PDB file of C-alpha atoms in Angstrom:
ATOM      1  CA  MET A   1      -6.000 -66.667  44.542  1.00  0.00           C
ATOM      2  CA  GLN A   2      -8.935 -64.950  45.858  1.00  0.00           C
ATOM      3  CA  LEU A   3     -12.489 -66.196  45.848  1.00  0.00           C
ATOM      4  CA  GLN A   4     -15.157 -64.513  43.446  1.00  0.00           C
ATOM      5  CA  ASP A   5     -17.729 -62.414  44.522  1.00  0.00           C
ATOM      6  CA  HIS A   6     -20.437 -63.691  42.202  1.00  0.00           C
ATOM      7  CA  GLY A   7     -22.799 -60.980  43.228  1.00  0.00           C
ATOM      8  CA  ALA A   8     -20.274 -58.193  42.583  1.00  0.00           C
ATOM      9  CA  LEU A   9     -19.577 -59.909  39.295  1.00  0.00           C
ATOM     10  CA  LEU A  10     -23.020 -59.892  38.220  1.00  0.00           C
ATOM     11  CA  GLU A  11     -23.380 -56.223  38.963  1.00  0.00           C
ATOM     12  CA  ARG A  12     -20.254 -55.167  37.253  1.00  0.00           C
ATOM     13  CA  ILE A  13     -21.553 -57.100  34.047  1.00  0.00           C
ATOM     14  CA  THR A  14     -24.890 -55.820  33.783  1.00  0.00           C
ATOM     15  CA  GLY A  15     -23.401 -52.329  34.560  1.00  0.00           C
ATOM     16  CA  LEU A  16     -21.147 -52.358  31.555  1.00  0.00           C
ATOM     17  CA  LEU A  17     -23.486 -54.079  28.933  1.00  0.00           C
ATOM     18  CA  GLN A  18     -25.827 -51.142  29.881  1.00  0.00           C
ATOM     19  CA  ASP A  19     -23.294 -48.888  28.153  1.00  0.00           C
ATOM     20  CA  ALA A  20     -24.282 -49.282  24.361  1.00  0.00           C
ATOM     21  CA  VAL A  21     -20.872 -48.537  22.938  1.00  0.00           C
ATOM     22  CA  VAL A  22     -19.136 -51.005  25.333  1.00  0.00           C
ATOM     23  CA  ARG A  23     -21.859 -53.745  24.511  1.00  0.00           C
ATOM     24  CA  GLU A  24     -21.566 -53.143  20.776  1.00  0.00           C
ATOM     25  CA  ALA A  25     -17.742 -53.634  21.503  1.00  0.00           C
ATOM     26  CA  VAL A  26     -17.949 -56.700  23.543  1.00  0.00           C
ATOM     27  CA  HIS A  27     -20.449 -58.265  20.923  1.00  0.00           C
ATOM     28  CA  ALA A  28     -17.857 -57.566  18.217  1.00  0.00           C
ATOM     29  CA  ASP A  29     -15.046 -59.206  20.738  1.00  0.00           C
ATOM     30  CA  TYR A  30     -17.538 -62.385  21.423  1.00  0.00           C
ATOM     31  CA  THR A  31     -18.287 -62.853  17.564  1.00  0.00           C
ATOM     32  CA  ARG A  32     -14.773 -62.458  16.610  1.00  0.00           C
ATOM     33  CA  THR A  33     -13.403 -64.993  19.393  1.00  0.00           C
ATOM     34  CA  ILE A  34     -16.289 -67.922  18.287  1.00  0.00           C
ATOM     35  CA  GLU A  35     -15.464 -67.293  14.796  1.00  0.00           C
ATOM     36  CA  GLN A  36     -11.640 -67.725  15.566  1.00  0.00           C
ATOM     37  CA  LEU A  37     -12.681 -71.109  17.327  1.00  0.00           C
ATOM     38  CA  GLY A  38     -14.251 -72.250  14.186  1.00  0.00           C
ATOM     39  CA  VAL A  39     -17.945 -71.372  14.381  1.00  0.00           C
ATOM     40  CA  GLU A  40     -19.561 -69.798  11.005  1.00  0.00           C
ATOM     41  CA  GLY A  41     -19.846 -66.104  10.940  1.00  0.00           C
ATOM     42  CA  ALA A  42     -23.740 -65.856  10.916  1.00  0.00           C
ATOM     43  CA  GLN A  43     -24.058 -68.422  13.731  1.00  0.00           C
ATOM     44  CA  ALA A  44     -21.073 -66.711  15.698  1.00  0.00           C
ATOM     45  CA  ARG A  45     -22.841 -63.724  15.660  1.00  0.00           C
ATOM     46  CA  PHE A  46     -26.096 -65.289  17.128  1.00  0.00           C
ATOM     47  CA  LEU A  47     -24.082 -66.821  19.785  1.00  0.00           C
ATOM     48  CA  ALA A  48     -22.603 -63.799  20.925  1.00  0.00           C
ATOM     49  CA  GLU A  49     -25.969 -61.710  20.930  1.00  0.00           C
ATOM     50  CA  ASN A  50     -27.665 -64.674  22.655  1.00  0.00           C
ATOM     51  CA  THR A  51     -24.967 -64.913  25.573  1.00  0.00           C
ATOM     52  CA  LEU A  52     -25.079 -61.138  26.190  1.00  0.00           C
ATOM     53  CA  ARG A  53     -28.803 -61.469  26.419  1.00  0.00           C
ATOM     54  CA  ARG A  54     -28.830 -64.352  28.911  1.00  0.00           C
ATOM     55  CA  LEU A  55     -26.061 -62.689  30.846  1.00  0.00           C
ATOM     56  CA  GLU A  56     -28.567 -59.254  30.910  1.00  0.00           C
ATOM     57  CA  THR A  57     -31.464 -61.578  31.926  1.00  0.00           C
ATOM     58  CA  SER A  58     -29.618 -63.741  34.386  1.00  0.00           C
ATOM     59  CA  GLY A  59     -31.299 -62.625  37.533  1.00  0.00           C
ATOM     60  CA  TRP A  60     -29.495 -63.322  40.842  1.00  0.00           C
ATOM     61  CA  ASP A  61     -28.151 -66.999  39.943  1.00  0.00           C
ATOM     62  CA  ILE A  62     -25.144 -65.942  37.258  1.00  0.00           C
ATOM     63  CA  ARG A  63     -23.722 -69.439  38.450  1.00  0.00           C
ATOM     64  CA  ARG A  64     -26.628 -71.474  36.871  1.00  0.00           C
ATOM     65  CA  THR A  65     -26.652 -69.075  33.824  1.00  0.00           C
ATOM     66  CA  GLU A  66     -22.723 -69.697  33.303  1.00  0.00           C
ATOM     67  CA  ALA A  67     -23.700 -73.522  33.677  1.00  0.00           C
ATOM     68  CA  ASP A  68     -26.347 -73.069  30.773  1.00  0.00           C
ATOM     69  CA  ILE A  69     -24.370 -71.043  28.585  1.00  0.00           C
ATOM     70  CA  PHE A  70     -21.191 -73.755  28.924  1.00  0.00           C
ATOM     71  CA  GLU A  71     -23.815 -76.913  28.231  1.00  0.00           C
ATOM     72  CA  ASN A  72     -24.842 -74.833  24.927  1.00  0.00           C
ATOM     73  CA  PHE A  73     -21.192 -74.020  24.111  1.00  0.00           C
ATOM     74  CA  GLY A  74     -20.579 -77.823  24.385  1.00  0.00           C
ATOM     75  CA  ILE A  75     -23.054 -78.707  22.004  1.00  0.00           C
ATOM     76  CA  ILE A  76     -21.898 -76.016  19.236  1.00  0.00           C
ATOM     77  CA  SER A  77     -20.233 -77.716  16.039  1.00  0.00           C
ATOM     78  CA  ALA A  78     -16.969 -76.058  15.039  1.00  0.00           C
ATOM     79  CA  ARG A  79     -14.172 -76.868  12.534  1.00  0.00           C
ATOM     80  CA  ASN A  80     -10.528 -76.260  14.097  1.00  0.00           C
ATOM     81  CA  LYS A  81      -7.954 -76.106  11.698  1.00  0.00           C
ATOM     82  CA  TYR A  82      -5.732 -78.208  14.104  1.00  0.00           C
ATOM     83  CA  ILE A  83      -7.992 -80.905  15.319  1.00  0.00           C
ATOM     84  CA  GLY A  84     -10.841 -80.897  12.718  1.00  0.00           C
ATOM     85  CA  ALA A  85     -14.577 -81.418  13.574  1.00  0.00           C
ATOM     86  CA  THR A  86     -15.116 -80.565  17.023  1.00  0.00           C
ATOM     87  CA  THR A  87     -17.182 -78.522  19.596  1.00  0.00           C
ATOM     88  CA  LEU A  88     -16.874 -74.880  20.359  1.00  0.00           C
ATOM     89  CA  VAL A  89     -15.476 -75.829  24.030  1.00  0.00           C
ATOM     90  CA  GLY A  90     -13.318 -78.783  22.133  1.00  0.00           C
ATOM     91  CA  SER A  91     -11.901 -76.047  19.931  1.00  0.00           C
ATOM     92  CA  PHE A  92     -11.208 -73.754  22.913  1.00  0.00           C
ATOM     93  CA  ASP A  93      -9.481 -76.565  24.795  1.00  0.00           C
ATOM     94  CA  ASN A  94      -7.187 -76.941  21.916  1.00  0.00           C
ATOM     95  CA  ALA A  95      -6.839 -73.066  21.665  1.00  0.00           C
ATOM     96  CA  LEU A  96      -5.846 -72.974  25.435  1.00  0.00           C
ATOM     97  CA  GLN A  97      -3.083 -75.793  24.983  1.00  0.00           C
ATOM     98  CA  ARG A  98      -1.625 -73.808  21.944  1.00  0.00           C
ATOM     99  CA  ARG A  99      -1.621 -70.592  24.049  1.00  0.00           C
ATOM    100  CA  ALA A 100       0.204 -72.300  26.781  1.00  0.00           C
ATOM    101  CA  LYS A 101       3.117 -73.191  24.346  1.00  0.00           C
ATOM    102  CA  ALA A 102       3.093 -69.916  22.679  1.00  0.00           C
ATOM    103  CA  PHE A 103       3.455 -68.223  26.081  1.00  0.00           C
ATOM    104  CA  SER A 104       6.102 -70.715  27.085  1.00  0.00           C
ATOM    105  CA  GLY A 105       8.056 -69.869  24.274  1.00  0.00           C
ATOM    106  CA  GLN A 106       8.018 -66.255  24.388  1.00  0.00           C
ATOM    107  CA  ILE A 107       8.781 -66.426  28.187  1.00  0.00           C
ATOM    108  CA  MET A 108      11.880 -68.817  27.559  1.00  0.00           C
ATOM    109  CA  MET A 109      13.096 -66.286  24.814  1.00  0.00           C
ATOM    110  CA  GLN A 110      13.832 -63.871  27.642  1.00  0.00           C
ATOM    111  CA  MET A 111      16.208 -66.114  29.355  1.00  0.00           C
ATOM    112  CA  MET A 112      18.304 -67.357  26.136  1.00  0.00           C
ATOM    113  CA  ASP A 113      21.472 -65.149  27.688  1.00  0.00           C
ATOM    114  CA  LEU A 114      21.453 -67.268  30.748  1.00  0.00           C
ATOM    115  CA  LYS A 115      23.566 -70.407  30.747  1.00  0.00           C
ATOM    116  CA  GLY A 116      21.315 -71.992  33.469  1.00  0.00           C
ATOM    117  CA  GLY A 117      19.928 -71.777  36.718  1.00  0.00           C
ATOM    118  CA  THR A 118      16.718 -72.100  38.749  1.00  0.00           C
ATOM    119  CA  ILE A 119      13.274 -70.778  37.392  1.00  0.00           C
ATOM    120  CA  ALA A 120      10.071 -70.389  39.553  1.00  0.00           C
ATOM    121  CA  ASN A 121       7.189 -70.463  37.304  1.00  0.00           C
ATOM    122  CA  ILE A 122       3.949 -68.998  38.967  1.00  0.00           C
ATOM    123  CA  SER A 123       0.835 -69.774  36.882  1.00  0.00           C
ATOM    124  CA  PRO A 124      -2.555 -70.140  38.680  1.00  0.00           C
ATOM    125  CA  HIS A 125      -3.817 -71.713  35.455  1.00  0.00           C
ATOM    126  CA  HIS A 126      -1.035 -74.379  35.420  1.00  0.00           C
ATOM    127  CA  GLU A 127       0.527 -73.001  32.215  1.00  0.00           C
ATOM    128  CA  LYS A 128       3.811 -74.766  32.465  1.00  0.00           C
ATOM    129  CA  LEU A 129       7.137 -73.666  30.985  1.00  0.00           C
ATOM    130  CA  GLU A 130       8.919 -75.842  28.529  1.00  0.00           C
ATOM    131  CA  ALA A 131      12.741 -75.474  29.255  1.00  0.00           C
ATOM    132  CA  SER A 132      14.706 -74.503  26.125  1.00  0.00           C
ATOM    133  CA  LYS A 133      17.853 -75.583  27.696  1.00  0.00           C
ATOM    134  CA  SER A 134      18.639 -78.559  30.018  1.00  0.00           C
ATOM    135  CA  SER A 135      20.640 -76.576  32.329  1.00  0.00           C
ATOM    136  CA  PHE A 136      17.519 -74.736  33.608  1.00  0.00           C
ATOM    137  CA  GLN A 137      15.538 -76.341  36.542  1.00  0.00           C
ATOM    138  CA  ILE A 138      12.191 -75.210  36.516  1.00  0.00           C
ATOM    139  CA  THR A 139       9.799 -75.163  39.672  1.00  0.00           C
ATOM    140  CA  GLU A 140       6.094 -74.784  39.160  1.00  0.00           C
ATOM    141  CA  ALA A 141       3.508 -73.277  41.622  1.00  0.00           C
ATOM    142  CA  ASP A 142      -0.081 -72.049  41.448  1.00  0.00           C
ATOM    143  CA  GLU A 143       0.962 -69.392  44.041  1.00  0.00           C
ATOM    144  CA  ALA A 144       4.170 -67.445  45.245  1.00  0.00           C
ATOM    145  CA  GLU A 145       3.494 -68.579  48.950  1.00  0.00           C
ATOM    146  CA  GLN A 146       4.383 -72.111  47.808  1.00  0.00           C
ATOM    147  CA  LEU A 147       7.984 -71.642  46.902  1.00  0.00           C
ATOM    148  CA  SER A 148      10.741 -72.028  49.116  1.00  0.00           C
ATOM    149  CA  GLY A 149      14.361 -71.315  48.806  1.00  0.00           C
ATOM    150  CA  SER A 150      15.683 -68.673  46.463  1.00  0.00           C
ATOM    151  CA  PHE A 151      15.720 -68.746  42.659  1.00  0.00           C
ATOM    152  CA  SER A 152      17.717 -67.031  39.739  1.00  0.00           C
ATOM    153  CA  VAL A 153      14.411 -66.312  37.916  1.00  0.00           C
ATOM    154  CA  ALA A 154      10.931 -65.687  38.761  1.00  0.00           C
ATOM    155  CA  VAL A 155       8.122 -65.864  36.167  1.00  0.00           C
ATOM    156  CA  LEU A 156       4.610 -64.523  36.713  1.00  0.00           C
ATOM    157  CA  ASN A 157       2.419 -65.866  33.977  1.00  0.00           C
ATOM    158  CA  ASN A 158      -0.737 -64.047  34.020  1.00  0.00           C
ATOM    159  CA  VAL A 159      -0.898 -63.887  37.575  1.00  0.00           C
ATOM    160  CA  LEU A 160      -1.131 -59.968  38.984  1.00  0.00           C
ATOM    161  CA  HIS A 161      -4.378 -59.113  36.977  1.00  0.00           C
ATOM    162  CA  HIS A 162      -6.222 -61.982  38.882  1.00  0.00           C
ATOM    163  CA  GLU A 163      -5.708 -60.400  42.009  1.00  0.00           C
ATOM    164  CA  ALA A 164      -6.932 -57.135  43.722  1.00  0.00           C
ATOM    165  CA  PRO A 165      -4.069 -54.621  43.771  1.00  0.00           C
ATOM    166  CA  GLU A 166      -3.260 -55.073  47.574  1.00  0.00           C
ATOM    167  CA  ARG A 167      -2.976 -58.945  46.769  1.00  0.00           C
ATOM    168  CA  ALA A 168      -0.995 -58.316  43.631  1.00  0.00           C
ATOM    169  CA  ASP A 169       1.589 -56.211  45.724  1.00  0.00           C
ATOM    170  CA  GLU A 170       1.923 -58.974  48.128  1.00  0.00           C
ATOM    171  CA  ILE A 171       2.784 -61.566  45.283  1.00  0.00           C
ATOM    172  CA  LEU A 172       5.286 -59.095  44.121  1.00  0.00           C
ATOM    173  CA  ARG A 173       6.996 -58.740  47.589  1.00  0.00           C
ATOM    174  CA  SER A 174       6.947 -62.397  48.142  1.00  0.00           C
ATOM    175  CA  VAL A 175       8.593 -63.281  44.812  1.00  0.00           C
ATOM    176  CA  SER A 176      10.957 -60.275  45.155  1.00  0.00           C
ATOM    177  CA  LEU A 177      12.536 -61.841  48.228  1.00  0.00           C
ATOM    178  CA  LYS A 178      13.166 -65.159  46.686  1.00  0.00           C
ATOM    179  CA  THR A 179      14.585 -64.191  43.261  1.00  0.00           C
ATOM    180  CA  ASP A 180      18.205 -63.191  42.662  1.00  0.00           C
ATOM    181  CA  LYS A 181      18.563 -62.126  38.860  1.00  0.00           C
ATOM    182  CA  ARG A 182      15.455 -61.566  36.756  1.00  0.00           C
ATOM    183  CA  LEU A 183      11.688 -61.595  36.863  1.00  0.00           C
ATOM    184  CA  VAL A 184       9.761 -62.187  33.859  1.00  0.00           C
ATOM    185  CA  VAL A 185       5.991 -60.943  33.769  1.00  0.00           C
ATOM    186  CA  LEU A 186       3.445 -61.854  31.247  1.00  0.00           C
ATOM    187  CA  GLU A 187       0.378 -59.603  31.790  1.00  0.00           C
ATOM    188  CA  ASN A 188      -2.681 -58.436  30.185  1.00  0.00           C
ATOM    189  CA  THR A 189      -2.250 -54.785  29.139  1.00  0.00           C
ATOM    190  CA  THR A 190      -4.572 -51.894  28.601  1.00  0.00           C
ATOM    191  CA  VAL A 191      -4.358 -50.042  25.426  1.00  0.00           C
ATOM    192  CA  GLY A 192      -5.672 -46.547  24.267  1.00  0.00           C
ATOM    193  CA  ARG A 193      -4.465 -42.911  23.525  1.00  0.00           C
ATOM    194  CA  THR A 194      -6.902 -41.530  25.674  1.00  0.00           C
ATOM    195  CA  PRO A 195      -8.238 -42.107  29.540  1.00  0.00           C
ATOM    196  CA  ALA A 196     -11.568 -42.731  27.570  1.00  0.00           C
ATOM    197  CA  GLU A 197     -10.322 -45.279  25.216  1.00  0.00           C
ATOM    198  CA  GLN A 198      -8.444 -47.099  28.020  1.00  0.00           C
ATOM    199  CA  GLU A 199     -11.400 -47.278  30.085  1.00  0.00           C
ATOM    200  CA  GLN A 200     -13.302 -48.635  27.393  1.00  0.00           C
ATOM    201  CA  ASP A 201     -10.478 -51.298  26.751  1.00  0.00           C
ATOM    202  CA  ARG A 202     -10.491 -52.359  30.123  1.00  0.00           C
ATOM    203  CA  ALA A 203     -14.188 -52.875  29.924  1.00  0.00           C
ATOM    204  CA  VAL A 204     -13.908 -55.053  26.778  1.00  0.00           C
ATOM    205  CA  GLN A 205     -10.940 -56.914  28.339  1.00  0.00           C
ATOM    206  CA  PHE A 206     -12.811 -57.718  31.312  1.00  0.00           C
ATOM    207  CA  MET A 207     -15.799 -59.274  29.452  1.00  0.00           C
ATOM    208  CA  HIS A 208     -13.221 -61.083  26.978  1.00  0.00           C
ATOM    209  CA  GLU A 209     -11.575 -62.817  30.183  1.00  0.00           C
ATOM    210  CA  TYR A 210     -15.221 -63.554  31.414  1.00  0.00           C
ATOM    211  CA  LEU A 211     -16.081 -65.579  28.032  1.00  0.00           C
ATOM    212  CA  PHE A 212     -12.560 -67.070  28.305  1.00  0.00           C
ATOM    213  CA  HIS A 213     -12.597 -68.023  31.903  1.00  0.00           C
ATOM    214  CA  ARG A 214     -16.095 -68.355  33.148  1.00  0.00           C
ATOM    215  CA  LEU A 215     -18.387 -69.548  29.778  1.00  0.00           C
ATOM    216  CA  LEU A 216     -15.865 -71.584  27.794  1.00  0.00           C
ATOM    217  CA  GLN A 217     -14.593 -73.655  30.801  1.00  0.00           C
ATOM    218  CA  ASP A 218     -16.564 -75.834  33.029  1.00  0.00           C
ATOM    219  CA  PRO A 219     -18.039 -73.770  35.792  1.00  0.00           C
ATOM    220  CA  ALA A 220     -18.206 -76.945  37.791  1.00  0.00           C
ATOM    221  CA  THR A 221     -14.428 -76.864  37.976  1.00  0.00           C
ATOM    222  CA  HIS A 222     -13.430 -73.644  37.242  1.00  0.00           C
ATOM    223  CA  ASP A 223     -14.511 -70.342  39.573  1.00  0.00           C
ATOM    224  CA  THR A 224     -11.518 -67.978  38.292  1.00  0.00           C
ATOM    225  CA  PRO A 225     -11.674 -64.532  40.119  1.00  0.00           C
ATOM    226  CA  LEU A 226     -12.171 -61.571  37.744  1.00  0.00           C
ATOM    227  CA  PRO A 227     -11.376 -58.450  39.709  1.00  0.00           C
ATOM    228  CA  GLY A 228     -10.149 -56.555  36.670  1.00  0.00           C
ATOM    229  CA  ASN A 229      -6.724 -55.310  38.165  1.00  0.00           C
ATOM    230  CA  TYR A 230      -5.700 -54.128  34.378  1.00  0.00           C
ATOM    231  CA  ASP A 231      -3.220 -51.697  33.594  1.00  0.00           C
ATOM    232  CA  THR A 232      -1.102 -50.288  30.987  1.00  0.00           C
ATOM    233  CA  ALA A 233       2.325 -51.582  30.328  1.00  0.00           C
ATOM    234  CA  GLU A 234       4.110 -48.518  31.577  1.00  0.00           C
ATOM    235  CA  GLY A 235       1.492 -48.971  34.670  1.00  0.00           C
ATOM    236  CA  TRP A 236       2.629 -52.537  35.218  1.00  0.00           C
ATOM    237  CA  ALA A 237       6.413 -51.366  34.853  1.00  0.00           C
ATOM    238  CA  GLU A 238       6.242 -48.763  37.387  1.00  0.00           C
ATOM    239  CA  ARG A 239       4.259 -51.212  39.941  1.00  0.00           C
ATOM    240  CA  ILE A 240       6.822 -53.814  39.664  1.00  0.00           C
ATOM    241  CA  GLU A 241       9.923 -51.425  39.922  1.00  0.00           C
ATOM    242  CA  ASN A 242       8.451 -50.131  43.232  1.00  0.00           C
ATOM    243  CA  HIS A 243       9.559 -53.599  44.427  1.00  0.00           C
ATOM    244  CA  GLY A 244      13.324 -53.129  43.726  1.00  0.00           C
ATOM    245  CA  TRP A 245      13.427 -54.092  39.989  1.00  0.00           C
ATOM    246  CA  ARG A 246      14.419 -52.381  36.811  1.00  0.00           C
ATOM    247  CA  LEU A 247      12.869 -52.851  33.459  1.00  0.00           C
ATOM    248  CA  SER A 248      15.107 -54.246  30.759  1.00  0.00           C
ATOM    249  CA  LEU A 249      12.797 -55.004  28.374  1.00  0.00           C
ATOM    250  CA  ARG A 250       9.249 -54.861  27.027  1.00  0.00           C
ATOM    251  CA  ASP A 251       7.836 -56.777  24.042  1.00  0.00           C
ATOM    252  CA  SER A 252       4.285 -56.607  22.965  1.00  0.00           C
ATOM    253  CA  LEU A 253       2.223 -59.603  21.934  1.00  0.00           C
ATOM    254  CA  PRO A 254      -0.349 -58.407  19.438  1.00  0.00           C
ATOM    255  CA  MET A 255      -3.200 -60.907  20.740  1.00  0.00           C
ATOM    256  CA  GLU A 256      -6.803 -60.581  22.301  1.00  0.00           C
ATOM    257  CA  PRO A 257      -6.551 -59.211  25.249  1.00  0.00           C
ATOM    258  CA  HIS A 258      -3.419 -57.671  24.321  1.00  0.00           C
ATOM    259  CA  HIS A 259      -0.461 -58.842  26.405  1.00  0.00           C
ATOM    260  CA  THR A 260       3.115 -57.675  27.282  1.00  0.00           C
ATOM    261  CA  VAL A 261       6.198 -59.310  28.166  1.00  0.00           C
ATOM    262  CA  LEU A 262       8.013 -57.199  30.820  1.00  0.00           C
ATOM    263  CA  VAL A 263      11.831 -58.471  31.831  1.00  0.00           C
ATOM    264  CA  PHE A 264      13.139 -56.797  34.993  1.00  0.00           C
ATOM    265  CA  GLU A 265      16.567 -57.212  36.522  1.00  0.00           C
ATOM    266  CA  LYS A 266      17.640 -56.665  40.254  1.00  0.00           C
ATOM    267  CA  ASP A 267      19.153 -53.063  40.994  1.00  0.00           C
TER     268      ASP A 267
END
């Protein structure tokens, strides 16, 4: 995974928040996300606004700002319906665990027609697959280049949009050479009826991921890059088919940000 250019990150954030329409949409997204994590509405709105203002006035040291926001989130009380009273960060950690299980279930559904085989699960965020059949042998990897040998199925679990387009193509080439039958891709997907709507969705999607990866997780141990390599479901399918795959199934996951499962077979 590529390293994050923090100067470029700060420039992108401040640029996006200068657009009043985008800022309003991001504020609504942050408020909704914080509410879903168990913080009461008025406080959630205040936290969303305070977070955006701190980012807008961050100066040059965005890493310090991220650490301060994370520390503040760590003392905010929340009530999670699964684990009860906790903090905002504690509620988010629980949400991450539940999300990983949900993604694993959605991915394994795409292999129910297979009797068994070897599966390579590439997930830079360590979201492991739980085998639905004992006949599946799963190899976990953070990077495609860590894999050796060949596999019946490869899974790219929220991988490509965290890389620059050129690096995403390298990953697809590497995986395609090592996979015999099927490729399952779970990705963020851009939505919108017009180019303008899609552009706004990409902006809000980027800021949502920024909250998810760099503010609600400890910046001392997480420095997740956000190049914003987003695409529509159709765009992802076309890019992946260029590597010798044929799209056989597409399934939408109505979550924030919007995700799509794309299943490909070897031509």
